[in-house]
GROMACS .gro file of N, CA, C and O in nm:
model
  508
    1MET      N    1   0.056  -0.151  -0.027
    1MET     CA    2   0.018   0.017  -0.021
    1MET      C    3   0.100   0.124   0.002
    1MET      O    4   0.189   0.114   0.084
    2ARG      N    5   0.050   0.238  -0.037
    2ARG     CA    6   0.145   0.320  -0.031
    2ARG      C    7   0.113   0.395   0.048
    2ARG      O    8   0.061   0.423   0.023
    3THR      N    9   0.235   0.533   0.089
    3THR     CA   10   0.228   0.573   0.224
    3THR      C   11   0.127   0.709   0.238
    3THR      O   12   0.000   0.698   0.313
    4PRO      N   13   0.096   0.768   0.085
    4PRO     CA   14  -0.054   0.887   0.090
    4PRO      C   15  -0.150   0.752   0.104
    4PRO      O   16  -0.275   0.860   0.188
    5ARG      N   17  -0.201   0.665   0.079
    5ARG     CA   18  -0.305   0.611   0.098
    5ARG      C   19  -0.296   0.521   0.277
    5ARG      O   20  -0.461   0.599   0.334
    6ILE      N   21  -0.192   0.505   0.281
    6ILE     CA   22  -0.214   0.478   0.447
    6ILE      C   23  -0.226   0.617   0.531
    6ILE      O   24  -0.292   0.504   0.648
    7ALA      N   25  -0.170   0.701   0.561
    7ALA     CA   26  -0.173   0.833   0.586
    7ALA      C   27  -0.310   0.848   0.605
    7ALA      O   28  -0.385   0.906   0.702
    8THR      N   29  -0.362   0.848   0.427
    8THR     CA   30  -0.556   0.868   0.476
    8THR      C   31  -0.622   0.798   0.534
    8THR      O   32  -0.736   0.854   0.639
    9LEU      N   33  -0.570   0.663   0.486
    9LEU     CA   34  -0.689   0.566   0.644
    9LEU      C   35  -0.672   0.546   0.737
    9LEU      O   36  -0.787   0.598   0.840
   10ALA      N   37  -0.543   0.634   0.854
   10ALA     CA   38  -0.499   0.668   0.930
   10ALA      C   39  -0.550   0.772   0.942
   10ALA      O   40  -0.624   0.751   1.090
   11LEU      N   41  -0.564   0.884   0.949
   11LEU     CA   42  -0.643   0.982   0.971
   11LEU      C   43  -0.757   0.951   1.023
   11LEU      O   44  -0.862   1.030   1.064
   12ALA      N   45  -0.831   0.886   0.854
   12ALA     CA   46  -0.941   0.906   0.896
   12ALA      C   47  -1.019   0.761   1.003
   12ALA      O   48  -1.100   0.775   1.076
   13ALA      N   49  -0.913   0.664   1.037
   13ALA     CA   50  -0.906   0.555   1.166
   13ALA      C   51  -0.938   0.650   1.298
   13ALA      O   52  -1.042   0.625   1.410
   14ASP      N   53  -0.805   0.756   1.320
   14ASP     CA   54  -0.841   0.835   1.443
   14ASP      C   55  -0.948   0.945   1.404
   14ASP      O   56  -0.969   0.956   1.545
   15ALA      N   57  -0.981   0.973   1.299
   15ALA     CA   58  -1.144   1.058   1.338
   15ALA      C   59  -1.217   1.029   1.399
   15ALA      O   60  -1.366   1.042   1.458
   16VAL      N   61  -1.264   0.853   1.260
   16VAL     CA   62  -1.355   0.815   1.347
   16VAL      C   63  -1.368   0.791   1.531
   16VAL      O   64  -1.459   0.755   1.574
   17ALA      N   65  -1.250   0.745   1.551
   17ALA     CA   66  -1.186   0.665   1.626
   17ALA      C   67  -1.260   0.781   1.788
   17ALA      O   68  -1.325   0.764   1.869
   18VAL      N   69  -1.242   0.896   1.746
   18VAL     CA   70  -1.283   1.004   1.820
   18VAL      C   71  -1.488   1.075   1.797
   18VAL      O   72  -1.480   1.134   1.950
   19VAL      N   73  -1.472   1.079   1.709
   19VAL     CA   74  -1.624   1.105   1.704
   19VAL      C   75  -1.687   0.927   1.814
   19VAL      O   76  -1.792   1.000   1.794
   20VAL      N   77  -1.613   0.849   1.774
   20VAL     CA   78  -1.696   0.731   1.841
   20VAL      C   79  -1.699   0.709   1.984
   20VAL      O   80  -1.779   0.717   2.037
   21PHE      N   81  -1.596   0.801   2.019
   21PHE     CA   82  -1.582   0.799   2.104
   21PHE      C   83  -1.630   0.934   2.252
   21PHE      O   84  -1.762   0.879   2.312
   22ALA      N   85  -1.694   1.021   2.140
   22ALA     CA   86  -1.774   1.146   2.154
   22ALA      C   87  -1.904   1.063   2.148
   22ALA      O   88  -1.949   1.096   2.282
   23ALA      N   89  -1.953   0.997   2.074
   23ALA     CA   90  -2.093   0.943   2.069
   23ALA      C   91  -2.126   0.841   2.202
   23ALA      O   92  -2.261   0.863   2.184
   24ILE      N   93  -2.049   0.748   2.264
   24ILE     CA   94  -2.059   0.682   2.356
   24ILE      C   95  -2.010   0.805   2.457
   24ILE      O   96  -2.177   0.745   2.579
   25GLY      N   97  -1.942   0.845   2.471
   25GLY     CA   98  -2.002   0.922   2.570
   25GLY      C   99  -2.127   0.952   2.609
   25GLY      O  100  -2.113   1.005   2.713
   26ARG      N  101  -2.142   1.074   2.472
   26ARG     CA  102  -2.313   1.162   2.499
   26ARG      C  103  -2.405   1.005   2.541
   26ARG      O  104  -2.508   1.070   2.616
   27ALA      N  105  -2.398   0.929   2.487
   27ALA     CA  106  -2.545   0.771   2.451
   27ALA      C  107  -2.534   0.779   2.666
   27ALA      O  108  -2.590   0.706   2.744
   28SER      N  109  -2.399   0.717   2.676
   28SER     CA  110  -2.383   0.705   2.823
   28SER      C  111  -2.431   0.753   2.881
   28SER      O  112  -2.459   0.775   3.012
   29HIS      N  113  -2.471   0.883   2.886
   29HIS     CA  114  -2.517   1.040   2.971
   29HIS      C  115  -2.630   1.046   2.870
   29HIS      O  116  -2.685   1.198   3.004
   30GLU      N  117  -2.651   0.996   2.842
   30GLU     CA  118  -2.864   1.045   2.797
   30GLU      C  119  -2.862   1.174   2.714
   30GLU      O  120  -2.978   1.238   2.736
   31GLU      N  121  -2.757   1.214   2.645
   31GLU     CA  122  -2.697   1.318   2.605
   31GLU      C  123  -2.854   1.344   2.475
   31GLU      O  124  -2.800   1.210   2.400
   32ALA      N  125  -2.901   1.390   2.413
   32ALA     CA  126  -2.963   1.465   2.331
   32ALA      C  127  -2.896   1.354   2.178
   32ALA      O  128  -2.784   1.377   2.161
   33GLY      N  129  -2.952   1.302   2.108
   33GLY     CA  130  -2.903   1.273   2.055
   33GLY      C  131  -2.808   1.303   1.861
   33GLY      O  132  -2.892   1.261   1.785
   34SER      N  133  -2.879   1.456   1.902
   34SER     CA  134  -2.844   1.531   1.783
   34SER      C  135  -2.698   1.502   1.723
   34SER      O  136  -2.618   1.530   1.739
   35LEU      N  137  -2.663   1.557   1.554
   35LEU     CA  138  -2.567   1.572   1.541
   35LEU      C  139  -2.486   1.687   1.580
   35LEU      O  140  -2.324   1.692   1.559
   36VAL      N  141  -2.518   1.822   1.579
   36VAL     CA  142  -2.536   1.941   1.643
   36VAL      C  143  -2.449   1.880   1.755
   36VAL      O  144  -2.294   1.948   1.816
   37GLY      N  145  -2.508   1.826   1.867
   37GLY     CA  146  -2.445   1.801   2.027
   37GLY      C  147  -2.281   1.659   2.004
   37GLY      O  148  -2.296   1.702   2.100
   38LEU      N  149  -2.316   1.632   1.885
   38LEU     CA  150  -2.163   1.542   1.845
   38LEU      C  151  -2.098   1.611   1.807
   38LEU      O  152  -1.971   1.578   1.897
   39ALA      N  153  -2.122   1.717   1.737
   39ALA     CA  154  -2.032   1.800   1.651
   39ALA      C  155  -1.975   1.848   1.791
   39ALA      O  156  -1.841   1.872   1.809
   40GLY      N  157  -2.005   1.933   1.858
   40GLY     CA  158  -1.979   2.029   2.011
   40GLY      C  159  -1.917   1.943   2.100
   40GLY      O  160  -1.779   1.939   2.117
   41THR      N  161  -1.872   1.834   2.057
   41THR     CA  162  -1.871   1.664   2.190
   41THR      C  163  -1.728   1.671   2.130
   41THR      O  164  -1.664   1.656   2.189
   42ALA      N  165  -1.775   1.662   2.000
   42ALA     CA  166  -1.582   1.581   1.944
   42ALA      C  167  -1.531   1.703   1.890
   42ALA      O  168  -1.379   1.629   1.902
   43ALA      N  169  -1.568   1.817   1.878
   43ALA     CA  170  -1.501   1.954   1.829
   43ALA      C  171  -1.336   1.933   1.929
   43ALA      O  172  -1.259   1.958   1.896
   44PRO      N  173  -1.402   1.942   2.034
   44PRO     CA  174  -1.248   1.988   2.062
   44PRO      C  175  -1.099   1.871   2.099
   44PRO      O  176  -1.018   1.840   2.043
   45PHE      N  177  -1.150   1.734   2.055
   45PHE     CA  178  -1.072   1.668   2.079
   45PHE      C  179  -0.977   1.647   1.913
   45PHE      O  180  -0.904   1.670   1.871
   46LEU      N  181  -1.071   1.634   1.825
   46LEU     CA  182  -1.098   1.729   1.697
   46LEU      C  183  -0.967   1.822   1.645
   46LEU      O  184  -0.889   1.761   1.556
   47ALA      N  185  -0.989   1.838   1.771
   47ALA     CA  186  -0.904   2.025   1.711
   47ALA      C  187  -0.743   1.936   1.753
   47ALA      O  188  -0.615   1.959   1.641
   48GLY      N  189  -0.743   1.891   1.924
   48GLY     CA  190  -0.655   1.799   1.906
   48GLY      C  191  -0.576   1.684   1.834
   48GLY      O  192  -0.456   1.686   1.814
   49LEU      N  193  -0.633   1.661   1.728
   49LEU     CA  194  -0.631   1.517   1.650
   49LEU      C  195  -0.564   1.602   1.545
   49LEU      O  196  -0.464   1.591   1.491
   50ALA      N  197  -0.651   1.678   1.506
   50ALA     CA  198  -0.517   1.819   1.383
   50ALA      C  199  -0.407   1.844   1.390
   50ALA      O  200  -0.308   1.832   1.313
   51ALA      N  201  -0.442   1.835   1.483
   51ALA     CA  202  -0.304   1.922   1.567
   51ALA      C  203  -0.150   1.824   1.599
   51ALA      O  204  -0.022   1.855   1.548
   52ALA      N  205  -0.217   1.759   1.637
   52ALA     CA  206  -0.125   1.612   1.618
   52ALA      C  207  -0.113   1.533   1.498
   52ALA      O  208   0.014   1.536   1.437
   53TRP      N  209  -0.163   1.548   1.386
   53TRP     CA  210  -0.136   1.517   1.272
   53TRP      C  211  -0.043   1.621   1.202
   53TRP      O  212  -0.002   1.635   1.115
   54ALA      N  213  -0.033   1.793   1.247
   54ALA     CA  214   0.041   1.845   1.199
   54ALA      C  215   0.154   1.872   1.185
   54ALA      O  216   0.323   1.906   1.144
   55THR      N  217   0.203   1.714   1.307
   55THR     CA  218   0.357   1.691   1.298
   55THR      C  219   0.435   1.612   1.217
   55THR      O  220   0.324   1.481   1.167
   56PRO      N  221   0.501   1.595   1.189
   56PRO     CA  222   0.558   1.543   1.127
   56PRO      C  223   0.677   1.408   1.097
   56PRO      O  224   0.620   1.302   1.109
   57LEU      N  225   0.596   1.350   1.245
   57LEU     CA  226   0.617   1.252   1.308
   57LEU      C  227   0.470   1.127   1.198
   57LEU      O  228   0.544   1.066   1.196
   58VAL      N  229   0.434   1.172   1.268
   58VAL     CA  230   0.282   1.157   1.285
   58VAL      C  231   0.263   1.153   1.129
   58VAL      O  232   0.215   0.977   1.049
   59ARG      N  233   0.302   1.276   1.049
   59ARG     CA  234   0.208   1.242   0.884
   59ARG      C  235   0.385   1.109   0.793
   59ARG      O  236   0.280   0.987   0.701
   60ALA      N  237   0.453   1.106   0.890
   60ALA     CA  238   0.614   1.007   0.874
   60ALA      C  239   0.518   0.819   0.851
   60ALA      O  240   0.590   0.749   0.804
   61GLN      N  241   0.495   0.839   1.030
   61GLN     CA  242   0.467   0.707   1.045
   61GLN      C  243   0.368   0.622   1.088
   61GLN      O  244   0.304   0.630   1.222
   62PRO      N  245   0.215   0.736   1.027
   62PRO     CA  246   0.088   0.696   1.114
   62PRO      C  247   0.031   0.608   1.167
   62PRO      O  248  -0.049   0.603   1.176
   63ALA      N  249   0.081   0.477   1.145
   63ALA     CA  250   0.002   0.411   1.180
   63ALA      C  251   0.122   0.275   1.296
   63ALA      O  252   0.087   0.220   1.318
   64GLY      N  253   0.206   0.392   1.335
   64GLY     CA  254   0.278   0.332   1.358
   64GLY      C  255   0.245   0.399   1.555
   64GLY      O  256   0.154   0.483   1.535
   65PHE      N  257   0.264   0.275   1.631
   65PHE     CA  258   0.274   0.315   1.758
   65PHE      C  259   0.284   0.471   1.824
   65PHE      O  260   0.306   0.475   1.880
   66ARG      N  261   0.450   0.465   1.732
   66ARG     CA  262   0.552   0.615   1.813
   66ARG      C  263   0.388   0.724   1.778
   66ARG      O  264   0.377   0.832   1.836
   67ALA      N  265   0.399   0.735   1.640
   67ALA     CA  266   0.271   0.827   1.582
   67ALA      C  267   0.117   0.814   1.661
   67ALA      O  268   0.067   0.893   1.739
   68GLY      N  269   0.083   0.687   1.713
   68GLY     CA  270  -0.031   0.655   1.797
   68GLY      C  271  -0.006   0.761   1.919
   68GLY      O  272  -0.109   0.789   2.001
   69ALA      N  273   0.103   0.745   2.004
   69ALA     CA  274   0.118   0.772   2.141
   69ALA      C  275   0.148   0.972   2.142
   69ALA      O  276   0.074   1.049   2.175
   70VAL      N  277   0.174   1.041   2.015
   70VAL     CA  278   0.217   1.150   1.938
   70VAL      C  279   0.033   1.226   1.976
   70VAL      O  280  -0.055   1.307   2.012
   71VAL      N  281  -0.038   1.155   1.886
   71VAL     CA  282  -0.178   1.140   1.842
   71VAL      C  283  -0.247   1.173   1.983
   71VAL      O  284  -0.358   1.300   1.993
   72LEU      N  285  -0.235   1.062   2.029
   72LEU     CA  286  -0.269   1.009   2.177
   72LEU      C  287  -0.183   1.132   2.263
   72LEU      O  288  -0.367   1.190   2.326
   73ALA      N  289  -0.160   1.192   2.267
   73ALA     CA  290  -0.104   1.320   2.364
   73ALA      C  291  -0.184   1.408   2.347
   73ALA      O  292  -0.218   1.490   2.405
   74GLY      N  293  -0.156   1.448   2.183
   74GLY     CA  294  -0.257   1.609   2.107
   74GLY      C  295  -0.376   1.583   2.117
   74GLY      O  296  -0.454   1.705   2.179
   75THR      N  297  -0.443   1.416   2.107
   75THR     CA  298  -0.624   1.466   2.098
   75THR      C  299  -0.635   1.527   2.232
   75THR      O  300  -0.709   1.586   2.274
   76VAL      N  301  -0.541   1.391   2.322
   76VAL     CA  302  -0.643   1.462   2.482
   76VAL      C  303  -0.588   1.593   2.528
   76VAL      O  304  -0.674   1.646   2.612
   77GLY      N  305  -0.389   1.630   2.506
   77GLY     CA  306  -0.406   1.759   2.599
   77GLY      C  307  -0.435   1.820   2.517
   77GLY      O  308  -0.530   1.916   2.623
   78ILE      N  309  -0.506   1.820   2.369
   78ILE     CA  310  -0.562   2.012   2.400
   78ILE      C  311  -0.684   1.955   2.372
   78ILE      O  312  -0.784   2.000   2.424
   79GLY      N  313  -0.779   1.815   2.367
   79GLY     CA  314  -0.926   1.830   2.291
   79GLY      C  315  -0.970   1.848   2.518
   79GLY      O  316  -1.037   1.953   2.509
   80LEU      N  317  -0.876   1.749   2.589
   80LEU     CA  318  -0.927   1.819   2.771
   80LEU      C  319  -0.902   1.939   2.796
   80LEU      O  320  -1.009   2.053   2.850
   81LEU      N  321  -0.760   2.072   2.722
   81LEU     CA  322  -0.767   2.191   2.741
   81LEU      C  323  -0.880   2.284   2.658
   81LEU      O  324  -0.970   2.365   2.709
   82LEU      N  325  -0.871   2.260   2.541
   82LEU     CA  326  -1.004   2.321   2.458
   82LEU      C  327  -1.188   2.265   2.618
   82LEU      O  328  -1.232   2.416   2.610
   83ARG      N  329  -1.177   2.199   2.606
   83ARG     CA  330  -1.267   2.164   2.691
   83ARG      C  331  -1.340   2.252   2.799
   83ARG      O  332  -1.411   2.264   2.827
   84ALA      N  333  -1.207   2.194   2.942
   84ALA     CA  334  -1.263   2.320   2.976
   84ALA      C  335  -1.225   2.436   2.956
   84ALA      O  336  -1.283   2.546   3.085
   85ALA      N  337  -1.203   2.417   2.886
   85ALA     CA  338  -1.213   2.615   2.833
   85ALA      C  339  -1.273   2.657   2.796
   85ALA      O  340  -1.354   2.803   2.866
   86PHE      N  341  -1.409   2.543   2.682
   86PHE     CA  342  -1.542   2.611   2.688
   86PHE      C  343  -1.641   2.576   2.798
   86PHE      O  344  -1.739   2.734   2.798
   87LEU      N  345  -1.591   2.500   2.834
   87LEU     CA  346  -1.712   2.484   2.991
   87LEU      C  347  -1.752   2.512   3.158
   87LEU      O  348  -1.769   2.573   3.182
   88GLY      N  349  -1.555   2.568   3.149
   88GLY     CA  350  -1.489   2.638   3.298
   88GLY      C  351  -1.460   2.584   3.371
   88GLY      O  352  -1.467   2.582   3.483
   89ARG      N  353  -1.453   2.385   3.344
   89ARG     CA  354  -1.439   2.302   3.430
   89ARG      C  355  -1.376   2.196   3.388
   89ARG      O  356  -1.375   2.130   3.248
   90LEU      N  357  -1.320   2.118   3.400
   90LEU     CA  358  -1.310   1.949   3.424
   90LEU      C  359  -1.299   1.858   3.490
   90LEU      O  360  -1.225   1.838   3.520
   91PRO      N  361  -1.382   1.820   3.496
   91PRO     CA  362  -1.415   1.723   3.627
   91PRO      C  363  -1.226   1.576   3.602
   91PRO      O  364  -1.264   1.541   3.483
   92LEU      N  365  -1.185   1.599   3.702
   92LEU     CA  366  -1.086   1.461   3.672
   92LEU      C  367  -1.104   1.301   3.685
   92LEU      O  368  -1.082   1.262   3.569
   93SER      N  369  -1.241   1.265   3.637
   93SER     CA  370  -1.287   1.179   3.685
   93SER      C  371  -1.292   1.151   3.467
   93SER      O  372  -1.328   1.102   3.454
   94PHE      N  373  -1.320   1.263   3.432
   94PHE     CA  374  -1.370   1.252   3.315
   94PHE      C  375  -1.262   1.276   3.213
   94PHE      O  376  -1.220   1.188   3.120
   95ALA      N  377  -1.160   1.325   3.276
   95ALA     CA  378  -1.021   1.352   3.237
   95ALA      C  379  -0.932   1.187   3.214
   95ALA      O  380  -0.892   1.162   3.112
   96ILE      N  381  -0.996   1.141   3.290
   96ILE     CA  382  -0.931   0.994   3.348
   96ILE      C  383  -0.998   0.921   3.202
   96ILE      O  384  -0.900   0.806   3.167
   97VAL      N  385  -1.139   0.886   3.241
   97VAL     CA  386  -1.255   0.840   3.112
   97VAL      C  387  -1.136   0.806   2.995
   97VAL      O  388  -1.137   0.769   2.878
   98ALA      N  389  -1.175   0.942   2.986
   98ALA     CA  390  -1.145   1.029   2.792
   98ALA      C  391  -1.038   1.019   2.838
   98ALA      O  392  -0.955   0.979   2.668
   99THR      N  393  -0.934   0.974   2.881
   99THR     CA  394  -0.745   0.973   2.847
   99THR      C  395  -0.708   0.798   2.798
   99THR      O  396  -0.722   0.778   2.717
  100LEU      N  397  -0.824   0.728   2.883
  100LEU     CA  398  -0.792   0.568   2.865
  100LEU      C  399  -0.871   0.544   2.768
  100LEU      O  400  -0.837   0.447   2.717
  101SER      N  401  -1.063   0.576   2.729
  101SER     CA  402  -1.062   0.552   2.587
  101SER      C  403  -1.006   0.584   2.522
  101SER      O  404  -1.022   0.513   2.389
  102LEU      N  405  -0.986   0.709   2.473
  102LEU     CA  406  -0.942   0.773   2.363
  102LEU      C  407  -0.763   0.606   2.324
  102LEU      O  408  -0.732   0.614   2.223
  103ALA      N  409  -0.731   0.598   2.405
  103ALA     CA  410  -0.580   0.525   2.450
  103ALA      C  411  -0.643   0.405   2.325
  103ALA      O  412  -0.564   0.382   2.291
  104VAL      N  413  -0.744   0.371   2.450
  104VAL     CA  414  -0.723   0.256   2.353
  104VAL      C  415  -0.846   0.220   2.197
  104VAL      O  416  -0.808   0.173   2.144
  105PHE      N  417  -0.897   0.325   2.175
  105PHE     CA  418  -0.937   0.309   2.042
  105PHE      C  419  -0.825   0.398   1.899
  105PHE      O  420  -0.806   0.331   1.857
  106LEU      N  421  -0.744   0.491   1.952
  106LEU     CA  422  -0.638   0.574   1.875
  106LEU      C  423  -0.525   0.458   1.902
  106LEU      O  424  -0.470   0.416   1.759
  107LEU      N  425  -0.462   0.387   1.990
  107LEU     CA  426  -0.349   0.258   1.985
  107LEU      C  427  -0.409   0.135   1.982
  107LEU      O  428  -0.340   0.030   1.914
  108GLY      N  429  -0.583   0.113   1.978
  108GLY     CA  430  -0.605  -0.013   1.921
  108GLY      C  431  -0.602  -0.024   1.748
  108GLY      O  432  -0.594  -0.154   1.790
  109TRP      N  433  -0.644   0.021   1.733
  109TRP     CA  434  -0.641  -0.021   1.572
  109TRP      C  435  -0.536  -0.002   1.518
  109TRP      O  436  -0.483  -0.112   1.427
  110ARG      N  437  -0.413   0.087   1.576
  110ARG     CA  438  -0.262   0.029   1.563
  110ARG      C  439  -0.228  -0.048   1.542
  110ARG      O  440  -0.132  -0.167   1.502
  111GLY      N  441  -0.235  -0.153   1.749
  111GLY     CA  442  -0.218  -0.219   1.714
  111GLY      C  443  -0.253  -0.399   1.671
  111GLY      O  444  -0.219  -0.432   1.599
  112VAL      N  445  -0.421  -0.403   1.650
  112VAL     CA  446  -0.493  -0.413   1.537
  112VAL      C  447  -0.432  -0.443   1.380
  112VAL      O  448  -0.368  -0.587   1.361
  113SER      N  449  -0.398  -0.356   1.347
  113SER     CA  450  -0.267  -0.275   1.221
  113SER      C  451  -0.142  -0.435   1.231
  113SER      O  452  -0.118  -0.422   1.097
  114VAL      N  453  -0.051  -0.377   1.353
  114VAL     CA  454   0.051  -0.420   1.331
  114VAL      C  455   0.064  -0.578   1.354
  114VAL      O  456   0.138  -0.660   1.237
  115LEU      N  457  -0.052  -0.618   1.386
  115LEU     CA  458  -0.139  -0.830   1.410
  115LEU      C  459  -0.160  -0.858   1.298
  115LEU      O  460  -0.059  -0.982   1.202
  116THR      N  461  -0.170  -0.809   1.169
  116THR     CA  462  -0.273  -0.846   1.098
  116THR      C  463  -0.098  -0.806   0.978
  116THR      O  464  -0.133  -0.953   0.933
  117ALA      N  465  -0.015  -0.724   0.952
  117ALA     CA  466   0.074  -0.735   0.861
  117ALA      C  467   0.159  -0.806   0.889
  117ALA      O  468   0.211  -0.824   0.826
  118ARG      N  469   0.178  -0.865   1.007
  118ARG     CA  470   0.261  -0.986   1.058
  118ARG      C  471   0.196  -1.117   0.985
  118ARG      O  472   0.251  -1.142   0.989
  119LEU      N  473   0.082  -1.105   1.058
  119LEU     CA  474   0.003  -1.214   0.995
  119LEU      C  475   0.040  -1.261   0.856
  119LEU      O  476   0.036  -1.366   0.813
  120ALA      N  477   0.002  -1.130   0.789
  120ALA     CA  478  -0.030  -1.158   0.632
  120ALA      C  479   0.106  -1.197   0.588
  120ALA      O  480   0.151  -1.216   0.514
  121HIS      N  481   0.247  -1.101   0.641
  121HIS     CA  482   0.393  -1.085   0.632
  121HIS      C  483   0.444  -1.236   0.661
  121HIS      O  484   0.536  -1.351   0.488
  122ARG      N  485   0.363  -1.368   0.748
  122ARG     CA  486   0.451  -1.431   0.799
  122ARG      C  487   0.343  -1.600   0.630
  122ARG      O  488   0.451  -1.672   0.650
  123ARG      N  489   0.205  -1.551   0.633
  123ARG     CA  490   0.199  -1.638   0.548
  123ARG      C  491   0.219  -1.595   0.407
  123ARG      O  492   0.240  -1.714   0.348
  124ALA      N  493   0.269  -1.510   0.385
  124ALA     CA  494   0.320  -1.479   0.178
  124ALA      C  495   0.445  -1.520   0.258
  124ALA      O  496   0.536  -1.579   0.121
  125SER      N  497   0.513  -1.519   0.331
  125SER     CA  498   0.699  -1.604   0.340
  125SER      C  499   0.681  -1.745   0.324
  125SER      O  500   0.753  -1.808   0.326
  126VAL      N  501   0.532  -1.796   0.369
  126VAL     CA  502   0.571  -2.009   0.363
  126VAL      C  503   0.550  -2.002   0.261
  126VAL      O  504   0.579  -2.103   0.243
  127ARG      N  505   0.453  -1.932   0.196
  127ARG     CA  506   0.381  -1.989   0.028
  127ARG      C  507   0.516  -2.001  -0.036
  127ARG      O  508   0.625  -1.947  -0.096
   0.00000   0.00000   0.00000
């Protein structure tokens, strides 16, 4: 697979992960299911995601774990700061849950990707 295609797929996977995180959070608090509400919840974290993707390391190896760590740090760090600025508060419990949830989503798909690539490589070398 070409690198631009991998980068595009990785960015899409990260954006989907953030939106799924926001949707699950809204559903768990029985908030209205409107797209505007979902966009408002996801926006600070998507801004952090965009900032992380602006770094050369993420663009160079977007599906790697190092890039995942940068994406996680940017998404959580900037997302939580913006959320606190907009709402005027940031409960510690929310920060912990957001960090752990986004870690599972943003690093999880990368782990599945690495395992899949290794299995494919093994199968190809056996043949």
